């Protein structure tokens, strides 16, 4: 159990952590879901995910925290504060993209556990409730939805979402929940209305810090993300008998649209980005002209009006291509995650902690989406970035220098100390 003494905590020096334990645990976690084809694939409610969650809850128990699994599978480690009140929380997501890296999400989970563990060991009981959380899912890698864990905490689940969304094998989210002992009917009970601040340590996943030789960033804005599904209908035809000029080839049309999507983002200029990450054709047979093609678009911008214009322009260009090629096209919105401005108050706590480390942090915009983006509706949310070497992420060779992993964790712990160990009045 946590000791009850209140240590006077006024210093601004950087909190010490167990660096070897931190790096060892990151490595242990990376073994959960190591994919034979390289990288890490840790998908929601799969055995690799269960194993990772058991690892994280074991670490929290070893620290003497109160550990519980909520109604969607987020795992919380809590130490009660001497003054109670709203909680100070740190964490990130446990799941990964397919063949992803060892740090996206995982760093924020392991660092939060290390920070809380080290704070309690050094300073005893905090004045505020202090929690670390391993969030169950953020990426949308298995099911046709994403940010499931954070949206459950923030009371942003869609009606009957668990019964409706399926994975590639047709398994519903609800069935998968039952498979790991969760009751989908209780998913809404994961909501938290008592969080004051949420702080997430995350790798930048872009090249800005690394290229400038800088070590820490504080995120001001997380870009908004629109996911679209574009369905192109033409006519299947015989690959040998149908003359080229007679065809209504859905895949040729979709291919022209895919190029148009990238052109629209390029012409909009940074930070606009648009990505076609999936495409499928029907009947998908070597000797049949595709009658149908379907692809997804991920379109992002840090300003909401500009993002709406980007989505509108992408839609317009797809319709122009369809008209020119005598095809039918349908553009359907799959999900929309608005851009958010994170908490200035908690961001300043992070900035002070960076200065305690002798580092002036760069103010940044995150092109990547994050749990903090969702949790910013339920708490004052802030994010700290450490460099991604070469800006690489969402790939097996994602990497951050060990000394930056350690620095980021110590700065996180220092910020949590200011938030949770208020100097006695
Ligand atoms: O898509 C994203 O930005 C996040 O990695 N899920
Ligand atoms: Mn990611
Ligand atoms: Mn992430």
Short mmCIF file of C-alpha atoms and ligand atoms in Angstrom, two decimals:
data_model
loop_
_atom_site.label_atom_id
_atom_site.label_comp_id
_atom_site.label_asym_id
_atom_site.label_seq_id
_atom_site.Cartn_x
_atom_site.Cartn_y
_atom_site.Cartn_z
CA UNK A 1 0.00 0.00 0.00
CA UNK A 2 1.02 3.59 -0.44
CA UNK A 3 2.59 5.28 2.62
CA UNK A 4 0.48 8.02 4.13
CA UNK A 5 3.16 10.57 4.92
CA UNK A 6 3.02 13.93 3.14
CA UNK A 7 6.49 14.98 2.09
CA UNK A 8 6.96 18.76 1.61
CA UNK A 9 7.26 19.02 -2.15
CA UNK A 10 8.37 22.45 -3.23
CA UNK A 11 11.46 21.77 -5.35
CA UNK A 12 11.38 22.32 -9.11
CA UNK A 13 14.14 19.81 -9.74
CA UNK A 14 13.52 17.02 -12.21
CA UNK A 15 11.94 13.92 -10.69
CA UNK A 16 14.25 10.88 -10.63
CA UNK A 17 12.93 7.62 -12.09
CA UNK A 18 14.19 4.05 -12.45
CA UNK A 19 15.59 4.39 -15.98
CA UNK A 20 16.55 0.73 -16.37
CA UNK A 21 13.08 -0.39 -15.27
CA UNK A 22 11.47 2.02 -17.75
CA UNK A 23 13.53 0.77 -20.71
CA UNK A 24 13.16 -2.86 -19.65
CA UNK A 25 9.37 -2.56 -19.46
CA UNK A 26 9.17 -0.86 -22.86
CA UNK A 27 11.06 -3.82 -24.25
CA UNK A 28 8.83 -6.33 -22.42
CA UNK A 29 5.71 -4.65 -23.77
CA UNK A 30 7.10 -4.67 -27.30
CA UNK A 31 7.26 -8.50 -27.13
CA UNK A 32 3.45 -8.61 -26.80
CA UNK A 33 2.24 -8.84 -30.37
CA UNK A 34 5.63 -8.99 -32.11
CA UNK A 35 4.56 -9.84 -35.69
CA UNK A 36 6.42 -12.54 -37.70
CA UNK A 37 6.39 -10.18 -40.69
CA UNK A 38 8.11 -7.53 -38.55
CA UNK A 39 6.87 -4.80 -36.27
CA UNK A 40 4.18 -5.18 -33.64
CA UNK A 41 0.52 -6.00 -34.17
CA UNK A 42 -1.44 -5.69 -30.90
CA UNK A 43 -5.13 -5.55 -31.74
CA UNK A 44 -7.98 -4.81 -29.36
CA UNK A 45 -9.28 -7.79 -27.33
CA UNK A 46 -6.84 -10.26 -28.94
CA UNK A 47 -4.50 -12.52 -26.91
CA UNK A 48 -1.58 -10.12 -27.52
CA UNK A 49 -3.73 -7.27 -26.16
CA UNK A 50 -4.77 -9.35 -23.12
CA UNK A 51 -1.14 -10.19 -22.43
CA UNK A 52 -0.13 -6.51 -22.69
CA UNK A 53 -2.93 -5.42 -20.36
CA UNK A 54 -1.94 -8.10 -17.83
CA UNK A 55 1.63 -6.82 -17.97
CA UNK A 56 0.56 -3.22 -17.36
CA UNK A 57 -1.78 -4.11 -14.50
CA UNK A 58 1.00 -6.20 -12.93
CA UNK A 59 3.31 -3.19 -12.96
CA UNK A 60 0.61 -1.06 -11.35
CA UNK A 61 0.04 -3.69 -8.64
CA UNK A 62 3.79 -3.90 -8.00
CA UNK A 63 3.69 -0.16 -7.30
CA UNK A 64 1.00 -0.66 -4.67
CA UNK A 65 -1.64 1.17 -6.72
CA UNK A 66 -5.36 0.39 -6.64
CA UNK A 67 -5.79 -1.42 -9.96
CA UNK A 68 -9.08 -1.89 -11.79
CA UNK A 69 -10.28 -2.72 -15.30
CA UNK A 70 -13.16 -0.57 -16.46
CA UNK A 71 -16.18 -1.60 -18.55
CA UNK A 72 -14.35 -1.43 -21.92
CA UNK A 73 -11.03 -2.83 -20.68
CA UNK A 74 -9.03 0.32 -19.87
CA UNK A 75 -6.75 -0.54 -16.91
CA UNK A 76 -6.34 2.14 -14.21
CA UNK A 77 -3.75 2.34 -11.41
CA UNK A 78 -4.80 4.80 -8.70
CA UNK A 79 -3.38 6.32 -5.54
CA UNK A 80 -5.82 8.27 -3.39
CA UNK A 81 -4.98 11.89 -2.62
CA UNK A 82 -4.98 13.32 0.87
CA UNK A 83 -7.34 16.05 -0.31
CA UNK A 84 -9.38 14.01 -2.82
CA UNK A 85 -11.02 16.15 -5.51
CA UNK A 86 -10.75 15.55 -9.25
CA UNK A 87 -8.08 13.16 -10.49
CA UNK A 88 -4.76 13.79 -12.19
CA UNK A 89 -4.33 11.14 -14.89
CA UNK A 90 -1.56 10.14 -17.29
CA UNK A 91 -1.49 7.37 -19.90
CA UNK A 92 -1.91 6.40 -23.53
CA UNK A 93 -3.07 3.46 -25.67
CA UNK A 94 -1.88 -0.16 -25.62
CA UNK A 95 -3.03 -1.16 -29.09
CA UNK A 96 -0.94 -0.67 -32.24
CA UNK A 97 -1.39 -0.35 -35.98
CA UNK A 98 -0.65 -3.54 -37.92
CA UNK A 99 3.13 -4.09 -38.07
CA UNK A 100 3.54 -0.94 -35.99
CA UNK A 101 6.29 0.29 -33.73
CA UNK A 102 7.21 -0.24 -30.08
CA UNK A 103 6.59 3.32 -28.90
CA UNK A 104 3.32 4.68 -30.38
CA UNK A 105 0.99 4.54 -27.34
CA UNK A 106 3.22 2.12 -25.45
CA UNK A 107 5.64 4.86 -24.39
CA UNK A 108 2.83 6.86 -22.79
CA UNK A 109 1.58 3.80 -20.90
CA UNK A 110 4.96 2.68 -19.57
CA UNK A 111 6.07 6.24 -18.79
CA UNK A 112 2.87 6.99 -16.86
CA UNK A 113 3.31 3.86 -14.74
CA UNK A 114 6.96 4.74 -14.13
CA UNK A 115 6.15 8.35 -13.26
CA UNK A 116 3.40 7.46 -10.76
CA UNK A 117 5.51 4.66 -9.28
CA UNK A 118 8.53 6.94 -8.82
CA UNK A 119 6.49 9.83 -7.42
CA UNK A 120 4.78 7.68 -4.80
CA UNK A 121 8.09 6.04 -3.86
CA UNK A 122 9.83 9.41 -3.48
CA UNK A 123 7.08 11.65 -2.13
CA UNK A 124 4.49 9.30 -0.64
CA UNK A 125 0.81 10.07 -0.85
CA UNK A 126 -0.14 12.92 -3.19
CA UNK A 127 -2.61 15.63 -2.23
CA UNK A 128 -4.67 14.92 -5.40
CA UNK A 129 -5.88 11.58 -6.70
CA UNK A 130 -3.15 10.41 -9.10
CA UNK A 131 -3.78 7.73 -11.75
CA UNK A 132 -2.03 6.03 -14.64
CA UNK A 133 -4.13 4.42 -17.35
CA UNK A 134 -3.50 1.85 -20.09
CA UNK A 135 -6.15 2.82 -22.64
CA UNK A 136 -7.55 -0.20 -24.46
CA UNK A 137 -7.74 1.04 -28.06
CA UNK A 138 -6.95 4.13 -30.15
CA UNK A 139 -5.86 3.03 -33.62
CA UNK A 140 -8.93 1.43 -35.18
CA UNK A 141 -6.68 -1.41 -36.41
CA UNK A 142 -9.13 -4.26 -35.83
CA UNK A 143 -12.63 -2.79 -35.78
CA UNK A 144 -14.29 -0.18 -38.02
CA UNK A 145 -13.99 2.41 -35.27
CA UNK A 146 -11.21 4.04 -33.26
CA UNK A 147 -10.37 5.85 -30.01
CA UNK A 148 -12.75 3.35 -28.36
CA UNK A 149 -11.12 3.55 -24.92
CA UNK A 150 -10.84 7.34 -24.70
CA UNK A 151 -14.34 7.83 -26.13
CA UNK A 152 -15.75 5.49 -23.46
CA UNK A 153 -14.03 7.57 -20.74
CA UNK A 154 -15.29 10.81 -22.32
CA UNK A 155 -18.86 9.50 -22.79
CA UNK A 156 -18.54 9.70 -26.59
CA UNK A 157 -19.60 6.17 -27.60
CA UNK A 158 -22.12 5.90 -30.42
CA UNK A 159 -25.43 4.14 -29.79
CA UNK A 160 -25.13 0.35 -30.34
CA UNK A 161 -21.55 0.85 -31.62
CA UNK A 162 -20.31 -2.39 -30.05
CA UNK A 163 -23.05 -4.45 -31.69
CA UNK A 164 -22.68 -2.66 -35.03
CA UNK A 165 -18.96 -2.52 -35.83
CA UNK A 166 -17.18 -5.64 -37.03
CA UNK A 167 -13.63 -6.72 -37.72
CA UNK A 168 -12.44 -8.21 -41.01
CA UNK A 169 -13.67 -11.66 -39.91
CA UNK A 170 -17.16 -10.36 -39.16
CA UNK A 171 -16.69 -10.51 -35.38
CA UNK A 172 -18.54 -7.68 -33.66
CA UNK A 173 -16.90 -5.50 -31.05
CA UNK A 174 -19.51 -6.80 -28.61
CA UNK A 175 -18.57 -10.43 -29.28
CA UNK A 176 -14.90 -9.64 -28.87
CA UNK A 177 -15.64 -7.87 -25.57
CA UNK A 178 -17.44 -10.93 -24.25
CA UNK A 179 -14.47 -13.01 -25.32
CA UNK A 180 -12.30 -11.18 -22.78
CA UNK A 181 -14.91 -11.14 -20.03
CA UNK A 182 -16.41 -7.69 -20.67
CA UNK A 183 -20.13 -7.01 -20.95
CA UNK A 184 -20.83 -4.72 -23.95
CA UNK A 185 -24.11 -3.65 -22.33
CA UNK A 186 -22.05 -1.96 -19.61
CA UNK A 187 -19.61 -0.13 -21.94
CA UNK A 188 -21.10 3.27 -21.03
CA UNK A 189 -20.12 2.68 -17.38
CA UNK A 190 -16.48 3.39 -18.30
CA UNK A 191 -17.29 7.11 -18.32
CA UNK A 192 -15.27 9.31 -15.97
CA UNK A 193 -16.57 12.74 -14.94
CA UNK A 194 -13.97 13.37 -12.23
CA UNK A 195 -10.74 13.94 -14.14
CA UNK A 196 -9.10 17.35 -13.71
CA UNK A 197 -6.02 16.90 -15.93
CA UNK A 198 -4.92 14.26 -18.45
CA UNK A 199 -1.26 14.30 -19.56
CA UNK A 200 -0.01 12.09 -22.40
CA UNK A 201 3.63 11.46 -23.31
CA UNK A 202 3.92 10.39 -26.96
CA UNK A 203 6.51 10.07 -29.70
CA UNK A 204 6.14 12.90 -32.23
CA UNK A 205 5.69 10.51 -35.17
CA UNK A 206 6.98 13.26 -37.48
CA UNK A 207 10.43 14.73 -38.24
CA UNK A 208 10.21 18.21 -36.68
CA UNK A 209 12.10 17.67 -33.39
CA UNK A 210 14.57 15.19 -34.85
CA UNK A 211 15.50 17.40 -37.82
CA UNK A 212 16.06 20.41 -35.54
CA UNK A 213 18.01 18.45 -32.94
CA UNK A 214 15.41 19.41 -30.33
CA UNK A 215 14.37 17.05 -27.57
CA UNK A 216 10.94 18.08 -26.26
CA UNK A 217 7.71 19.48 -27.69
CA UNK A 218 4.50 20.63 -26.00
CA UNK A 219 1.47 20.13 -28.22
CA UNK A 220 -0.89 23.09 -28.63
CA UNK A 221 -3.19 21.69 -31.32
CA UNK A 222 -4.07 18.16 -32.43
CA UNK A 223 -5.19 18.13 -36.08
CA UNK A 224 -8.69 17.01 -37.02
CA UNK A 225 -9.19 13.80 -39.01
CA UNK A 226 -11.95 12.91 -41.48
CA UNK A 227 -12.25 9.29 -42.64
CA UNK A 228 -14.20 8.81 -45.89
CA UNK A 229 -15.19 5.77 -47.92
CA UNK A 230 -15.34 6.22 -51.71
CA UNK A 231 -17.26 3.61 -53.74
CA UNK A 232 -16.81 3.66 -57.54
CA UNK A 233 -19.19 1.63 -59.72
CA UNK A 234 -18.56 0.78 -63.36
CA UNK A 235 -19.26 -2.47 -65.20
CA UNK A 236 -17.46 -5.77 -64.93
CA UNK A 237 -16.30 -7.00 -68.31
CA UNK A 238 -14.30 -9.73 -69.98
CA UNK A 239 -10.60 -8.84 -69.76
CA UNK A 240 -9.99 -10.35 -73.19
CA UNK A 241 -13.07 -9.54 -75.19
CA UNK A 242 -13.99 -6.03 -74.03
CA UNK A 243 -12.26 -3.34 -76.14
CA UNK A 244 -10.51 -0.65 -74.07
CA UNK A 245 -12.68 2.24 -75.30
CA UNK A 246 -15.89 0.35 -74.44
CA UNK A 247 -15.02 -0.28 -70.82
CA UNK A 248 -16.34 1.30 -67.59
CA UNK A 249 -13.43 0.14 -65.49
CA UNK A 250 -14.11 1.05 -61.83
CA UNK A 251 -10.49 0.58 -60.78
CA UNK A 252 -9.12 2.91 -63.47
CA UNK A 253 -11.58 5.53 -62.25
CA UNK A 254 -10.65 4.93 -58.62
CA UNK A 255 -6.96 5.18 -59.53
CA UNK A 256 -7.51 8.60 -61.10
CA UNK A 257 -9.43 9.63 -57.98
CA UNK A 258 -6.64 8.42 -55.67
CA UNK A 259 -4.19 10.67 -57.53
CA UNK A 260 -6.73 13.52 -57.33
CA UNK A 261 -6.99 13.07 -53.53
CA UNK A 262 -3.24 13.54 -53.13
CA UNK A 263 -3.28 16.51 -55.56
CA UNK A 264 -6.02 18.23 -53.55
CA UNK A 265 -3.97 17.97 -50.33
CA UNK A 266 -0.77 19.06 -52.08
CA UNK A 267 -2.49 22.11 -53.60
CA UNK A 268 -4.07 22.99 -50.20
CA UNK A 269 -0.54 23.13 -48.79
CA UNK A 270 0.76 22.07 -45.34
CA UNK A 271 -0.48 21.07 -42.81
CA UNK A 272 -3.18 19.58 -45.09
CA UNK A 273 -2.57 15.87 -45.71
CA UNK A 274 -4.70 13.18 -47.33
CA UNK A 275 -4.02 9.47 -47.53
CA UNK A 276 -5.62 6.54 -49.32
CA UNK A 277 -4.63 3.64 -47.10
CA UNK A 278 -6.98 0.90 -48.29
CA UNK A 279 -8.45 -0.12 -51.66
CA UNK A 280 -10.45 -3.13 -52.82
CA UNK A 281 -11.99 -4.22 -56.12
CA UNK A 282 -14.80 -6.57 -57.10
CA UNK A 283 -14.90 -9.24 -58.29
CA UNK A 284 -11.10 -9.08 -57.92
CA UNK A 285 -10.21 -11.69 -60.52
CA UNK A 286 -7.33 -11.58 -62.94
CA UNK A 287 -9.48 -11.91 -66.08
CA UNK A 288 -12.38 -9.62 -65.13
CA UNK A 289 -12.47 -5.83 -65.60
CA UNK A 290 -13.32 -4.45 -62.10
CA UNK A 291 -16.95 -3.43 -61.86
CA UNK A 292 -16.54 -1.92 -58.41
CA UNK A 293 -13.70 -0.26 -56.50
CA UNK A 294 -13.78 0.98 -52.92
CA UNK A 295 -11.11 3.02 -51.10
CA UNK A 296 -10.77 5.04 -47.90
CA UNK A 297 -9.48 8.57 -47.44
CA UNK A 298 -7.85 9.96 -44.29
CA UNK A 299 -7.91 13.77 -44.61
CA UNK A 300 -6.45 16.03 -41.94
CA UNK A 301 -5.86 19.66 -41.10
CA UNK A 302 -5.25 21.61 -37.87
CA UNK A 303 -7.91 24.21 -38.78
CA UNK A 304 -11.51 23.08 -38.99
CA UNK A 305 -12.60 25.35 -41.86
CA UNK A 306 -9.61 24.37 -43.96
CA UNK A 307 -10.28 20.70 -43.21
CA UNK A 308 -13.90 21.03 -44.34
CA UNK A 309 -12.68 22.70 -47.56
CA UNK A 310 -10.18 19.87 -48.13
CA UNK A 311 -12.91 17.23 -47.73
CA UNK A 312 -15.22 19.18 -50.04
CA UNK A 313 -12.49 19.51 -52.68
CA UNK A 314 -11.65 15.80 -52.50
CA UNK A 315 -15.33 14.97 -52.95
CA UNK A 316 -15.65 17.38 -55.88
CA UNK A 317 -12.64 15.94 -57.68
CA UNK A 318 -13.91 12.37 -57.28
CA UNK A 319 -17.22 13.39 -58.86
CA UNK A 320 -15.46 15.10 -61.78
CA UNK A 321 -13.46 11.92 -62.51
CA UNK A 322 -16.63 9.81 -62.30
CA UNK A 323 -18.45 12.09 -64.73
CA UNK A 324 -15.55 12.09 -67.21
CA UNK A 325 -15.41 8.28 -67.16
CA UNK A 326 -19.16 7.61 -67.06
CA UNK A 327 -18.88 5.92 -63.66
CA UNK A 328 -20.98 6.23 -60.50
CA UNK A 329 -19.31 7.41 -57.28
CA UNK A 330 -20.48 7.63 -53.67
CA UNK A 331 -18.43 9.44 -50.99
CA UNK A 332 -19.50 8.42 -47.46
CA UNK A 333 -18.23 9.93 -44.19
CA UNK A 334 -17.03 7.14 -41.88
CA UNK A 335 -15.98 9.22 -38.87
CA UNK A 336 -14.87 12.71 -37.97
CA UNK A 337 -12.50 13.73 -35.18
CA UNK A 338 -12.36 17.54 -34.93
CA UNK A 339 -9.11 19.40 -34.32
CA UNK A 340 -8.67 20.38 -30.67
CA UNK A 341 -6.62 23.01 -28.88
CA UNK A 342 -5.15 21.44 -25.75
CA UNK A 343 -5.12 22.97 -22.27
CA UNK A 344 -2.90 26.04 -21.90
CA UNK A 345 -2.91 25.59 -18.11
CA UNK A 346 -1.64 22.01 -18.14
CA UNK A 347 0.57 22.79 -21.13
CA UNK A 348 2.29 25.44 -19.01
CA UNK A 349 2.87 22.83 -16.28
CA UNK A 350 4.63 20.72 -18.93
CA UNK A 351 6.63 23.75 -20.09
CA UNK A 352 7.82 24.42 -16.52
CA UNK A 353 8.81 20.77 -16.18
CA UNK A 354 10.77 21.00 -19.45
CA UNK A 355 12.59 24.07 -18.12
CA UNK A 356 13.40 22.14 -14.93
CA UNK A 357 15.23 19.78 -17.30
CA UNK A 358 17.03 22.73 -18.88
CA UNK A 359 15.11 22.33 -22.15
CA UNK A 360 12.94 24.99 -23.79
CA UNK A 361 10.20 22.92 -25.47
CA UNK A 362 8.97 23.59 -29.00
CA UNK A 363 5.26 24.47 -29.28
CA UNK A 364 3.82 21.99 -31.76
CA UNK A 365 0.83 20.93 -33.77
CA UNK A 366 0.23 17.19 -33.94
CA UNK A 367 -0.75 15.80 -37.32
CA UNK A 368 -1.32 12.46 -35.61
CA UNK A 369 -4.51 11.90 -33.63
CA UNK A 370 -4.31 11.00 -29.95
CA UNK A 371 -6.29 9.93 -26.89
CA UNK A 372 -5.72 13.42 -25.47
CA UNK A 373 -7.70 14.80 -28.43
CA UNK A 374 -10.79 12.95 -27.21
CA UNK A 375 -10.13 13.34 -23.49
CA UNK A 376 -9.86 17.12 -23.92
CA UNK A 377 -13.68 17.23 -23.71
CA UNK A 378 -13.63 15.49 -20.32
CA UNK A 379 -10.51 17.02 -18.75
CA UNK A 380 -7.80 19.63 -19.21
CA UNK A 381 -5.59 17.63 -21.56
CA UNK A 382 -1.97 18.21 -22.55
CA UNK A 383 0.70 16.33 -24.51
CA UNK A 384 4.47 16.10 -24.38
CA UNK A 385 6.41 14.93 -27.46
CA UNK A 386 9.82 13.30 -27.69
CA UNK A 387 11.60 12.98 -31.05
CA UNK A 388 10.94 10.17 -33.53
CA UNK A 389 14.21 9.30 -35.25
CA UNK A 390 13.81 10.13 -38.93
CA UNK A 391 10.19 11.00 -38.16
CA UNK A 392 9.38 7.30 -38.57
CA UNK A 393 6.18 5.89 -37.03
CA UNK A 394 3.35 3.44 -37.78
CA UNK A 395 6.13 1.07 -38.91
CA UNK A 396 8.32 -1.53 -37.25
CA UNK A 397 11.48 0.59 -37.23
CA UNK A 398 9.86 3.43 -35.23
CA UNK A 399 12.58 4.56 -32.80
CA UNK A 400 13.45 7.20 -30.19
CA UNK A 401 16.80 7.59 -28.46
CA UNK A 402 16.81 5.97 -25.00
CA UNK A 403 17.99 9.23 -23.44
CA UNK A 404 14.97 11.01 -24.94
CA UNK A 405 12.62 8.30 -23.63
CA UNK A 406 14.15 8.82 -20.17
CA UNK A 407 14.05 12.63 -20.43
CA UNK A 408 10.42 12.61 -21.54
CA UNK A 409 9.43 10.33 -18.67
CA UNK A 410 11.25 12.46 -16.08
CA UNK A 411 9.61 15.62 -17.43
CA UNK A 412 6.22 13.87 -17.33
CA UNK A 413 6.83 12.84 -13.72
CA UNK A 414 7.90 16.40 -12.83
CA UNK A 415 4.71 17.80 -14.35
CA UNK A 416 2.59 15.23 -12.50
CA UNK A 417 4.35 16.18 -9.27
CA UNK A 418 3.31 19.81 -9.73
CA UNK A 419 -0.25 18.75 -10.53
CA UNK A 420 -0.73 16.12 -7.82
CA UNK A 421 1.57 17.12 -4.99
CA UNK A 422 0.41 20.64 -4.27
CA UNK A 423 2.60 22.28 -1.66
CA UNK A 424 0.80 22.08 1.70
CA UNK A 425 -1.07 25.39 2.31
O1 LIG B 1 -4.37 7.99 -36.91
C1 LIG B 1 -3.75 8.52 -36.01
O2 LIG B 1 -3.33 9.65 -36.10
C2 LIG B 1 -3.46 7.74 -34.75
O3 LIG B 1 -2.23 7.12 -34.89
N1 LIG B 1 -4.49 6.78 -34.51
MN1 LIG B 2 -0.83 5.65 -33.98
MN1 LIG B 3 -0.67 6.96 -30.69
#
